[in-house]
PDB file of C-alpha atoms in Angstrom:
ATOM      1  CA  UNK E 355       0.000   0.000   0.000  1.00 54.00           C
ATOM      2  CA  UNK E 356       1.454   3.365  -1.034  1.00 76.00           C
ATOM      3  CA  UNK E 357       1.950   6.232   1.375  1.00 89.00           C
ATOM      4  CA  UNK E 358      -0.892   8.758   1.617  1.00 94.00           C
ATOM      5  CA  UNK E 359      -0.698  11.842  -0.566  1.00 96.00           C
ATOM      6  CA  UNK E 360       0.491  15.212   0.657  1.00 98.00           C
ATOM      7  CA  UNK E 361      -0.003  17.946  -1.920  1.00 97.00           C
ATOM      8  CA  UNK E 362       1.971  21.193  -1.771  1.00 97.00           C
ATOM      9  CA  UNK E 363       0.696  24.147  -3.816  1.00 97.00           C
ATOM     10  CA  UNK E 364       3.407  26.793  -4.095  1.00 97.00           C
ATOM     11  CA  UNK E 365       4.206  29.877  -6.112  1.00 95.00           C
ATOM     12  CA  UNK E 366       4.262  33.666  -5.936  1.00 96.00           C
ATOM     13  CA  UNK E 367       1.677  35.793  -4.203  1.00 95.00           C
ATOM     14  CA  UNK E 368      -1.409  36.342  -6.348  1.00 94.00           C
ATOM     15  CA  UNK E 369      -0.858  33.279  -8.529  1.00 94.00           C
ATOM     16  CA  UNK E 370      -4.076  31.498  -7.582  1.00 93.00           C
ATOM     17  CA  UNK E 371      -2.883  29.127  -4.839  1.00 95.00           C
ATOM     18  CA  UNK E 372      -5.959  29.645  -2.676  1.00 95.00           C
ATOM     19  CA  UNK E 373      -8.463  28.921  -5.445  1.00 94.00           C
ATOM     20  CA  UNK E 374      -6.589  25.833  -6.611  1.00 95.00           C
ATOM     21  CA  UNK E 375      -6.102  24.455  -3.103  1.00 96.00           C
ATOM     22  CA  UNK E 376      -9.816  24.835  -2.341  1.00 96.00           C
ATOM     23  CA  UNK E 377     -10.820  23.031  -5.520  1.00 95.00           C
ATOM     24  CA  UNK E 378      -8.321  20.216  -4.950  1.00 96.00           C
ATOM     25  CA  UNK E 379      -9.330  19.856  -1.297  1.00 97.00           C
ATOM     26  CA  UNK E 380     -12.890  19.207  -2.437  1.00 96.00           C
ATOM     27  CA  UNK E 381     -11.712  16.660  -5.007  1.00 95.00           C
ATOM     28  CA  UNK E 382      -9.292  14.831  -2.683  1.00 96.00           C
ATOM     29  CA  UNK E 383     -11.118  14.825   0.675  1.00 97.00           C
ATOM     30  CA  UNK E 384      -8.526  17.275   1.864  1.00 98.00           C
ATOM     31  CA  UNK E 385      -7.930  20.031   4.363  1.00 98.00           C
ATOM     32  CA  UNK E 386      -5.681  23.014   3.797  1.00 98.00           C
ATOM     33  CA  UNK E 387      -2.511  23.781   5.749  1.00 98.00           C
ATOM     34  CA  UNK E 388      -1.484  27.405   5.258  1.00 98.00           C
ATOM     35  CA  UNK E 389       2.202  27.980   4.595  1.00 98.00           C
ATOM     36  CA  UNK E 390       2.464  31.746   4.959  1.00 97.00           C
ATOM     37  CA  UNK E 391       4.637  33.652   7.415  1.00 95.00           C
ATOM     38  CA  UNK E 392       2.123  36.497   7.877  1.00 96.00           C
ATOM     39  CA  UNK E 393      -1.131  34.533   7.961  1.00 97.00           C
ATOM     40  CA  UNK E 394       0.047  32.800  11.123  1.00 97.00           C
ATOM     41  CA  UNK E 395      -0.643  36.054  13.004  1.00 97.00           C
ATOM     42  CA  UNK E 396      -3.989  36.897  14.552  1.00 96.00           C
ATOM     43  CA  UNK E 397      -5.592  40.164  13.469  1.00 95.00           C
ATOM     44  CA  UNK E 398      -3.548  40.479  10.289  1.00 97.00           C
ATOM     45  CA  UNK E 399      -6.346  39.762   7.853  1.00 96.00           C
ATOM     46  CA  UNK E 400      -6.249  42.300   5.036  1.00 97.00           C
ATOM     47  CA  UNK E 401      -2.518  42.647   4.503  1.00 95.00           C
ATOM     48  CA  UNK E 402      -1.929  38.893   4.566  1.00 95.00           C
ATOM     49  CA  UNK E 403      -4.734  38.140   2.076  1.00 93.00           C
ATOM     50  CA  UNK E 404      -5.945  35.301   4.294  1.00 95.00           C
ATOM     51  CA  UNK E 405      -8.680  33.021   2.992  1.00 94.00           C
ATOM     52  CA  UNK E 406     -12.063  34.605   3.596  1.00 94.00           C
ATOM     53  CA  UNK E 407     -14.538  33.374   6.196  1.00 94.00           C
ATOM     54  CA  UNK E 408     -16.549  31.778   3.396  1.00 96.00           C
ATOM     55  CA  UNK E 409     -13.478  29.950   2.076  1.00 97.00           C
ATOM     56  CA  UNK E 410     -12.596  28.713   5.557  1.00 96.00           C
ATOM     57  CA  UNK E 411     -16.168  27.499   6.020  1.00 97.00           C
ATOM     58  CA  UNK E 412     -15.953  25.684   2.680  1.00 97.00           C
ATOM     59  CA  UNK E 413     -12.793  23.738   3.621  1.00 98.00           C
ATOM     60  CA  UNK E 414     -11.104  23.492   7.053  1.00 98.00           C
ATOM     61  CA  UNK E 415      -7.868  25.499   7.218  1.00 98.00           C
ATOM     62  CA  UNK E 416      -4.927  25.036   9.585  1.00 98.00           C
ATOM     63  CA  UNK E 417      -1.921  27.149  10.636  1.00 98.00           C
ATOM     64  CA  UNK E 418      -3.863  30.414  10.476  1.00 98.00           C
ATOM     65  CA  UNK E 419      -4.042  32.746  13.488  1.00 97.00           C
ATOM     66  CA  UNK E 420      -1.689  30.669  15.642  1.00 97.00           C
ATOM     67  CA  UNK E 421       0.397  33.517  17.110  1.00 95.00           C
ATOM     68  CA  UNK E 422       0.080  37.117  18.241  1.00 95.00           C
ATOM     69  CA  UNK E 423       1.845  39.714  16.061  1.00 95.00           C
ATOM     70  CA  UNK E 424       4.075  40.567  19.010  1.00 90.00           C
ATOM     71  CA  UNK E 425       5.511  37.029  19.016  1.00 88.00           C
ATOM     72  CA  UNK E 426       8.542  35.925  17.025  1.00 81.00           C
ATOM     73  CA  UNK E 427       7.495  32.841  15.055  1.00 89.00           C
ATOM     74  CA  UNK E 428      10.284  30.872  13.406  1.00 87.00           C
ATOM     75  CA  UNK E 429      10.418  28.285  10.662  1.00 90.00           C
ATOM     76  CA  UNK E 430      11.159  25.766  13.399  1.00 88.00           C
ATOM     77  CA  UNK E 431       8.000  26.776  15.261  1.00 91.00           C
ATOM     78  CA  UNK E 432       6.031  26.376  12.052  1.00 95.00           C
ATOM     79  CA  UNK E 433       7.568  22.977  11.313  1.00 95.00           C
ATOM     80  CA  UNK E 434       6.778  21.595  14.759  1.00 93.00           C
ATOM     81  CA  UNK E 435       3.189  22.837  14.796  1.00 97.00           C
ATOM     82  CA  UNK E 436       2.618  21.979  11.144  1.00 97.00           C
ATOM     83  CA  UNK E 437       3.778  18.400  11.587  1.00 97.00           C
ATOM     84  CA  UNK E 438       1.319  17.981  14.445  1.00 97.00           C
ATOM     85  CA  UNK E 439      -1.426  19.121  12.065  1.00 98.00           C
ATOM     86  CA  UNK E 440      -0.239  16.657   9.412  1.00 98.00           C
ATOM     87  CA  UNK E 441      -0.293  13.817  11.930  1.00 96.00           C
ATOM     88  CA  UNK E 442      -3.861  14.708  12.858  1.00 97.00           C
ATOM     89  CA  UNK E 443      -4.962  14.838   9.219  1.00 98.00           C
ATOM     90  CA  UNK E 444      -3.288  11.492   8.572  1.00 96.00           C
ATOM     91  CA  UNK E 445      -5.087   9.930  11.524  1.00 96.00           C
ATOM     92  CA  UNK E 446      -8.429  11.130  10.154  1.00 97.00           C
ATOM     93  CA  UNK E 447      -7.803   9.972   6.603  1.00 96.00           C
ATOM     94  CA  UNK E 448      -7.655  13.511   5.208  1.00 97.00           C
ATOM     95  CA  UNK E 449      -5.362  14.645   2.393  1.00 97.00           C
ATOM     96  CA  UNK E 450      -3.120  17.519   3.546  1.00 98.00           C
ATOM     97  CA  UNK E 451      -2.930  20.327   0.997  1.00 98.00           C
ATOM     98  CA  UNK E 452      -0.125  22.671   2.015  1.00 98.00           C
ATOM     99  CA  UNK E 453      -0.674  25.998   0.284  1.00 98.00           C
ATOM    100  CA  UNK E 454       1.426  29.128   0.493  1.00 96.00           C
ATOM    101  CA  UNK E 455       4.379  31.120  -0.671  1.00 95.00           C
ATOM    102  CA  UNK E 456       6.820  31.060   2.251  1.00 96.00           C
ATOM    103  CA  UNK E 457       9.524  28.799   0.895  1.00 95.00           C
ATOM    104  CA  UNK E 458      11.511  28.468   4.114  1.00 92.00           C
ATOM    105  CA  UNK E 459       8.407  27.321   5.995  1.00 96.00           C
ATOM    106  CA  UNK E 460       7.677  24.698   3.349  1.00 97.00           C
ATOM    107  CA  UNK E 461      11.252  23.437   3.419  1.00 94.00           C
ATOM    108  CA  UNK E 462      11.172  23.239   7.221  1.00 94.00           C
ATOM    109  CA  UNK E 463       7.868  21.349   7.157  1.00 97.00           C
ATOM    110  CA  UNK E 464       8.806  18.803   4.502  1.00 96.00           C
ATOM    111  CA  UNK E 465      12.594  18.484   4.795  1.00 93.00           C
ATOM    112  CA  UNK E 466      13.071  19.380   8.440  1.00 90.00           C
ATOM    113  CA  UNK E 467      15.599  21.626  10.136  1.00 80.00           C
ATOM    114  CA  UNK E 468      18.590  20.865  12.287  1.00 68.00           C
ATOM    115  CA  UNK E 469      17.102  20.257  15.751  1.00 66.00           C
ATOM    116  CA  UNK E 470      17.236  23.166  18.186  1.00 68.00           C
ATOM    117  CA  UNK E 471      15.423  23.688  21.491  1.00 71.00           C
ATOM    118  CA  UNK E 472      12.291  25.860  21.647  1.00 72.00           C
ATOM    119  CA  UNK E 473      12.518  29.437  22.904  1.00 75.00           C
ATOM    120  CA  UNK E 474      12.826  30.069  26.630  1.00 80.00           C
ATOM    121  CA  UNK E 475      10.982  33.318  27.347  1.00 83.00           C
ATOM    122  CA  UNK E 476      12.419  33.719  30.852  1.00 88.00           C
ATOM    123  CA  UNK E 477      15.980  33.398  29.562  1.00 90.00           C
ATOM    124  CA  UNK E 478      15.189  35.795  26.721  1.00 88.00           C
ATOM    125  CA  UNK E 479      13.856  38.326  29.212  1.00 89.00           C
ATOM    126  CA  UNK E 480      17.095  38.148  31.207  1.00 91.00           C
ATOM    127  CA  UNK E 481      19.215  38.517  28.081  1.00 90.00           C
ATOM    128  CA  UNK E 482      17.207  41.553  26.908  1.00 89.00           C
ATOM    129  CA  UNK E 483      17.638  43.102  30.349  1.00 89.00           C
ATOM    130  CA  UNK E 484      21.398  42.582  30.048  1.00 91.00           C
ATOM    131  CA  UNK E 485      21.373  44.361  26.695  1.00 89.00           C
ATOM    132  CA  UNK E 486      19.554  47.304  28.273  1.00 89.00           C
ATOM    133  CA  UNK E 487      22.196  47.465  31.002  1.00 90.00           C
ATOM    134  CA  UNK E 488      25.320  46.874  28.901  1.00 89.00           C
ATOM    135  CA  UNK E 489      24.402  48.184  25.441  1.00 89.00           C
ATOM    136  CA  UNK E 490      23.623  46.761  21.999  1.00 84.00           C
ATOM    137  CA  UNK E 491      27.084  45.191  21.626  1.00 90.00           C
ATOM    138  CA  UNK E 492      26.561  42.958  24.651  1.00 91.00           C
ATOM    139  CA  UNK E 493      24.995  39.982  22.879  1.00 91.00           C
ATOM    140  CA  UNK E 494      27.676  39.813  20.196  1.00 91.00           C
ATOM    141  CA  UNK E 495      30.394  40.071  22.844  1.00 92.00           C
ATOM    142  CA  UNK E 496      28.746  37.313  24.876  1.00 91.00           C
ATOM    143  CA  UNK E 497      28.360  35.068  21.834  1.00 90.00           C
ATOM    144  CA  UNK E 498      32.002  35.673  20.876  1.00 92.00           C
ATOM    145  CA  UNK E 499      33.028  34.185  24.206  1.00 90.00           C
ATOM    146  CA  UNK E 500      30.755  31.136  24.195  1.00 88.00           C
ATOM    147  CA  UNK E 501      30.624  30.408  20.438  1.00 86.00           C
ATOM    148  CA  UNK E 502      33.186  32.302  18.335  1.00 88.00           C
ATOM    149  CA  UNK E 503      32.205  30.472  15.141  1.00 86.00           C
ATOM    150  CA  UNK E 504      28.570  31.542  15.427  1.00 83.00           C
ATOM    151  CA  UNK E 505      29.595  35.090  16.331  1.00 85.00           C
ATOM    152  CA  UNK E 506      31.717  35.289  13.179  1.00 87.00           C
ATOM    153  CA  UNK E 507      28.683  34.388  11.045  1.00 83.00           C
ATOM    154  CA  UNK E 508      26.146  36.742  12.657  1.00 85.00           C
ATOM    155  CA  UNK E 509      26.322  40.506  12.170  1.00 81.00           C
ATOM    156  CA  UNK E 510      26.844  42.467  15.366  1.00 84.00           C
ATOM    157  CA  UNK E 511      23.653  44.457  14.722  1.00 80.00           C
ATOM    158  CA  UNK E 512      21.384  41.459  14.132  1.00 80.00           C
ATOM    159  CA  UNK E 513      19.942  41.341  17.639  1.00 82.00           C
ATOM    160  CA  UNK E 514      17.320  38.718  16.820  1.00 79.00           C
ATOM    161  CA  UNK E 515      19.796  36.110  15.534  1.00 82.00           C
ATOM    162  CA  UNK E 516      22.299  36.934  18.258  1.00 87.00           C
ATOM    163  CA  UNK E 517      19.647  36.448  20.925  1.00 88.00           C
ATOM    164  CA  UNK E 518      18.654  33.074  19.486  1.00 85.00           C
ATOM    165  CA  UNK E 519      22.270  31.879  19.185  1.00 85.00           C
ATOM    166  CA  UNK E 520      23.105  32.851  22.776  1.00 90.00           C
ATOM    167  CA  UNK E 521      19.846  31.320  24.003  1.00 88.00           C
ATOM    168  CA  UNK E 522      20.540  27.953  22.342  1.00 84.00           C
ATOM    169  CA  UNK E 523      24.139  27.841  23.556  1.00 84.00           C
ATOM    170  CA  UNK E 524      23.102  28.553  27.139  1.00 87.00           C
ATOM    171  CA  UNK E 525      20.153  26.155  27.128  1.00 83.00           C
ATOM    172  CA  UNK E 526      22.206  23.267  25.772  1.00 77.00           C
ATOM    173  CA  UNK E 527      25.410  24.222  27.602  1.00 76.00           C
ATOM    174  CA  UNK E 528      27.414  23.863  24.418  1.00 75.00           C
ATOM    175  CA  UNK E 529      27.980  26.130  21.430  1.00 74.00           C
ATOM    176  CA  UNK E 530      25.295  26.339  18.775  1.00 69.00           C
ATOM    177  CA  UNK E 531      27.880  25.592  16.089  1.00 66.00           C
ATOM    178  CA  UNK E 532      29.196  22.508  17.879  1.00 65.00           C
ATOM    179  CA  UNK E 533      26.191  20.297  17.322  1.00 57.00           C
ATOM    180  CA  UNK E 534      23.046  21.747  15.848  1.00 55.00           C
ATOM    181  CA  UNK E 535      24.390  22.923  12.492  1.00 54.00           C
ATOM    182  CA  UNK E 536      26.070  19.541  12.062  1.00 56.00           C
ATOM    183  CA  UNK E 537      22.974  17.542  13.067  1.00 59.00           C
ATOM    184  CA  UNK E 538      21.011  16.317  10.039  1.00 66.00           C
ATOM    185  CA  UNK E 539      17.411  17.466   9.586  1.00 75.00           C
ATOM    186  CA  UNK E 540      14.613  14.919   9.712  1.00 86.00           C
ATOM    187  CA  UNK E 541      12.574  14.821   6.483  1.00 90.00           C
ATOM    188  CA  UNK E 542       8.871  14.052   6.574  1.00 92.00           C
ATOM    189  CA  UNK E 543       8.466  10.341   5.813  1.00 88.00           C
ATOM    190  CA  UNK E 544       4.803   9.466   6.266  1.00 88.00           C
ATOM    191  CA  UNK E 545       3.536  10.873   2.967  1.00 95.00           C
ATOM    192  CA  UNK E 546       3.950  10.691  -0.775  1.00 95.00           C
ATOM    193  CA  UNK E 547       4.732  14.343  -1.466  1.00 96.00           C
ATOM    194  CA  UNK E 548       3.655  16.002  -4.715  1.00 96.00           C
ATOM    195  CA  UNK E 549       4.625  19.646  -5.262  1.00 97.00           C
ATOM    196  CA  UNK E 550       2.752  21.805  -7.769  1.00 96.00           C
ATOM    197  CA  UNK E 551       4.019  25.287  -8.583  1.00 96.00           C
ATOM    198  CA  UNK E 552       1.987  28.076 -10.147  1.00 96.00           C
ATOM    199  CA  UNK E 553       3.764  30.469 -12.487  1.00 93.00           C
ATOM    200  CA  UNK E 554       1.186  32.455 -14.484  1.00 91.00           C
ATOM    201  CA  UNK E 555       2.235  34.881 -17.245  1.00 92.00           C
ATOM    202  CA  UNK E 556       4.173  37.665 -15.583  1.00 93.00           C
ATOM    203  CA  UNK E 557       2.227  40.571 -17.110  1.00 94.00           C
ATOM    204  CA  UNK E 558      -1.074  39.107 -15.901  1.00 94.00           C
ATOM    205  CA  UNK E 559       0.382  38.320 -12.476  1.00 95.00           C
ATOM    206  CA  UNK E 560       1.702  41.862 -12.019  1.00 97.00           C
ATOM    207  CA  UNK E 561      -1.653  43.325 -13.028  1.00 96.00           C
ATOM    208  CA  UNK E 562      -3.354  41.122 -10.422  1.00 95.00           C
ATOM    209  CA  UNK E 563      -0.831  42.150  -7.783  1.00 97.00           C
ATOM    210  CA  UNK E 564      -1.299  45.861  -8.497  1.00 98.00           C
ATOM    211  CA  UNK E 565      -5.058  45.433  -8.171  1.00 97.00           C
ATOM    212  CA  UNK E 566      -4.727  43.373  -4.994  1.00 97.00           C
ATOM    213  CA  UNK E 567      -2.418  45.884  -3.303  1.00 97.00           C
ATOM    214  CA  UNK E 568      -4.730  48.788  -4.118  1.00 98.00           C
ATOM    215  CA  UNK E 569      -7.759  46.858  -2.860  1.00 97.00           C
ATOM    216  CA  UNK E 570      -6.016  46.156   0.454  1.00 98.00           C
ATOM    217  CA  UNK E 571      -5.928  49.891   1.130  1.00 98.00           C
ATOM    218  CA  UNK E 572      -9.494  50.357  -0.102  1.00 98.00           C
ATOM    219  CA  UNK E 573     -10.646  47.514   2.152  1.00 97.00           C
ATOM    220  CA  UNK E 574      -9.189  49.026   5.317  1.00 98.00           C
ATOM    221  CA  UNK E 575      -5.511  48.095   5.580  1.00 98.00           C
ATOM    222  CA  UNK E 576      -4.611  51.417   7.216  1.00 98.00           C
ATOM    223  CA  UNK E 577      -7.410  51.054   9.768  1.00 98.00           C
ATOM    224  CA  UNK E 578      -6.346  47.466  10.507  1.00 98.00           C
ATOM    225  CA  UNK E 579      -2.773  48.657  10.984  1.00 98.00           C
ATOM    226  CA  UNK E 580      -3.877  51.397  13.397  1.00 98.00           C
ATOM    227  CA  UNK E 581      -5.692  48.754  15.437  1.00 97.00           C
ATOM    228  CA  UNK E 582      -2.609  46.523  15.518  1.00 97.00           C
ATOM    229  CA  UNK E 583      -0.407  49.438  16.616  1.00 97.00           C
ATOM    230  CA  UNK E 584      -2.867  50.292  19.384  1.00 97.00           C
ATOM    231  CA  UNK E 585      -2.844  46.700  20.633  1.00 96.00           C
ATOM    232  CA  UNK E 586       0.770  45.616  20.109  1.00 94.00           C
ATOM    233  CA  UNK E 587       2.761  48.855  19.829  1.00 93.00           C
ATOM    234  CA  UNK E 588       4.404  50.668  16.944  1.00 88.00           C
ATOM    235  CA  UNK E 589       7.532  48.500  17.157  1.00 86.00           C
ATOM    236  CA  UNK E 590       5.615  45.257  16.628  1.00 90.00           C
ATOM    237  CA  UNK E 591       7.842  43.164  14.391  1.00 84.00           C
ATOM    238  CA  UNK E 592       5.005  41.745  12.294  1.00 91.00           C
ATOM    239  CA  UNK E 593       4.187  45.261  11.095  1.00 94.00           C
ATOM    240  CA  UNK E 594       7.375  45.213   9.015  1.00 92.00           C
ATOM    241  CA  UNK E 595       5.570  42.810   6.661  1.00 95.00           C
ATOM    242  CA  UNK E 596       4.768  43.850   3.111  1.00 95.00           C
ATOM    243  CA  UNK E 597       1.736  46.130   2.945  1.00 97.00           C
ATOM    244  CA  UNK E 598       1.796  46.884   6.662  1.00 97.00           C
ATOM    245  CA  UNK E 599       5.114  48.714   6.230  1.00 97.00           C
ATOM    246  CA  UNK E 600       3.478  51.034   3.706  1.00 98.00           C
ATOM    247  CA  UNK E 601       0.372  51.469   5.861  1.00 98.00           C
ATOM    248  CA  UNK E 602       2.576  52.450   8.812  1.00 97.00           C
ATOM    249  CA  UNK E 603       4.361  54.965   6.590  1.00 97.00           C
ATOM    250  CA  UNK E 604       1.016  56.489   5.582  1.00 98.00           C
ATOM    251  CA  UNK E 605      -0.064  56.676   9.224  1.00 97.00           C
ATOM    252  CA  UNK E 606       3.239  58.348  10.161  1.00 97.00           C
ATOM    253  CA  UNK E 607       2.958  60.797   7.268  1.00 97.00           C
ATOM    254  CA  UNK E 608       6.183  59.720   5.591  1.00 97.00           C
ATOM    255  CA  UNK E 609       4.218  58.571   2.534  1.00 98.00           C
ATOM    256  CA  UNK E 610       1.055  59.961   1.020  1.00 98.00           C
ATOM    257  CA  UNK E 611      -1.801  57.547   0.398  1.00 98.00           C
ATOM    258  CA  UNK E 612      -0.931  57.394  -3.291  1.00 98.00           C
ATOM    259  CA  UNK E 613       2.755  56.799  -2.539  1.00 98.00           C
ATOM    260  CA  UNK E 614       1.920  54.081  -0.017  1.00 98.00           C
ATOM    261  CA  UNK E 615      -0.249  52.229  -2.539  1.00 98.00           C
ATOM    262  CA  UNK E 616       2.404  52.535  -5.263  1.00 98.00           C
ATOM    263  CA  UNK E 617       5.103  51.323  -2.869  1.00 98.00           C
ATOM    264  CA  UNK E 618       2.980  48.335  -1.848  1.00 98.00           C
ATOM    265  CA  UNK E 619       2.332  47.481  -5.491  1.00 98.00           C
ATOM    266  CA  UNK E 620       6.037  47.569  -6.279  1.00 98.00           C
ATOM    267  CA  UNK E 621       6.784  45.581  -3.138  1.00 97.00           C
ATOM    268  CA  UNK E 622       4.349  42.835  -4.113  1.00 97.00           C
ATOM    269  CA  UNK E 623       5.889  42.591  -7.582  1.00 97.00           C
ATOM    270  CA  UNK E 624       9.392  42.366  -6.111  1.00 96.00           C
ATOM    271  CA  UNK E 625       8.256  39.765  -3.594  1.00 96.00           C
ATOM    272  CA  UNK E 626       6.726  37.658  -6.359  1.00 96.00           C
ATOM    273  CA  UNK E 627      10.084  37.692  -8.171  1.00 95.00           C
ATOM    274  CA  UNK E 628      11.903  36.515  -5.041  1.00 95.00           C
ATOM    275  CA  UNK E 629       9.366  33.763  -4.442  1.00 96.00           C
ATOM    276  CA  UNK E 630       9.742  32.476  -7.992  1.00 95.00           C
ATOM    277  CA  UNK E 631      13.520  32.521  -7.654  1.00 94.00           C
ATOM    278  CA  UNK E 632      13.274  30.483  -4.442  1.00 94.00           C
ATOM    279  CA  UNK E 633      10.842  27.900  -5.764  1.00 95.00           C
ATOM    280  CA  UNK E 634      12.628  27.546  -9.107  1.00 94.00           C
ATOM    281  CA  UNK E 635      15.615  26.311  -7.122  1.00 93.00           C
ATOM    282  CA  UNK E 636      13.548  23.713  -5.250  1.00 91.00           C
ATOM    283  CA  UNK E 637      13.543  20.156  -6.622  1.00 89.00           C
ATOM    284  CA  UNK E 638      10.588  18.117  -7.882  1.00 93.00           C
ATOM    285  CA  UNK E 639       8.095  20.927  -8.463  1.00 96.00           C
ATOM    286  CA  UNK E 640       5.628  20.410 -11.316  1.00 96.00           C
ATOM    287  CA  UNK E 641       4.891  23.796 -12.845  1.00 95.00           C
ATOM    288  CA  UNK E 642       1.569  25.089 -14.178  1.00 94.00           C
ATOM    289  CA  UNK E 643       1.288  28.344 -16.128  1.00 90.00           C
ATOM    290  CA  UNK E 644      -2.502  28.823 -16.193  1.00 77.00           C
ATOM    291  CA  UNK E 645      -5.083  30.374 -13.870  1.00 73.00           C
ATOM    292  CA  UNK E 646      -8.442  28.911 -12.903  1.00 74.00           C
ATOM    293  CA  UNK E 647      -9.997  25.817 -14.446  1.00 72.00           C
ATOM    294  CA  UNK E 648      -7.021  24.947 -16.689  1.00 77.00           C
ATOM    295  CA  UNK E 649      -4.728  24.833 -13.642  1.00 85.00           C
ATOM    296  CA  UNK E 650      -7.137  22.502 -11.833  1.00 86.00           C
ATOM    297  CA  UNK E 651      -7.276  20.160 -14.826  1.00 89.00           C
ATOM    298  CA  UNK E 652      -3.488  20.152 -15.161  1.00 90.00           C
ATOM    299  CA  UNK E 653      -2.993  19.592 -11.424  1.00 91.00           C
ATOM    300  CA  UNK E 654      -5.300  16.577 -11.517  1.00 89.00           C
ATOM    301  CA  UNK E 655      -3.318  15.165 -14.449  1.00 91.00           C
ATOM    302  CA  UNK E 656      -0.044  15.614 -12.558  1.00 92.00           C
ATOM    303  CA  UNK E 657      -1.367  13.884  -9.439  1.00 90.00           C
ATOM    304  CA  UNK E 658      -2.791  10.970 -11.427  1.00 87.00           C
ATOM    305  CA  UNK E 659       0.462  10.484 -13.351  1.00 87.00           C
ATOM    306  CA  UNK E 660       2.662  10.110 -10.249  1.00 80.00           C
TER     307      UNK E 660
END
């Protein structure tokens, strides 16, 4: 008996992943596992282009709204939680359809990452307090003493990576570079994985992205951003995401409304290019160039042929 199917629908933002994943979920007795680094956050609806309430009612979705925007959520966090979802779907005889454009999350979910311990918030609080007392250079200096190899790889100003490296070294009582980067990742083994990539004609994709970005502002992106700032603070890390960055700039008066929309449109086009570059380098992706019904027909043919 062959392993159960896991279908991954990948590609740039605006390429039709949501529509295709919904249609395939209905055909394959499936449920959808979001693979998007912004949709994991609660309250970030408009700028993340999350599936609508009607779409979520049509097919169960997972890995949406699993963290507050004030939380740091890593690829490792996503992999651990996502694999629990996959195990549940497997136990219920459902076909997992992983849909999204965050390539690192997909790689972590399917291929695994070198094992590292989860975050320790109490330790992090103490380390942040030390930075406040001793200055921004403290973490890099500390890491240089306990793990010179890691310190040489991480820029002295990258506080987030420095904090994580120091945290891991202290929790495990050995340098991060001594074991974890050498430890092999653990690929997902329970499924027959089929990856389908969407790459519609670029001119059509860019037109869709320009329309989508403008509609986000029309549909209340600035108001949503104000609400997030009021709840989580202006320095909330999730607000550096595409779209929210431009909304913050409009709120602060550094961009006019028209400039913010144009910047978001350009940002979405640039992001789509980066996503395509990432996924083009990934192995075993079957590419489809059409939108809508033709992509569904072609996806079904691909699945049946493998």
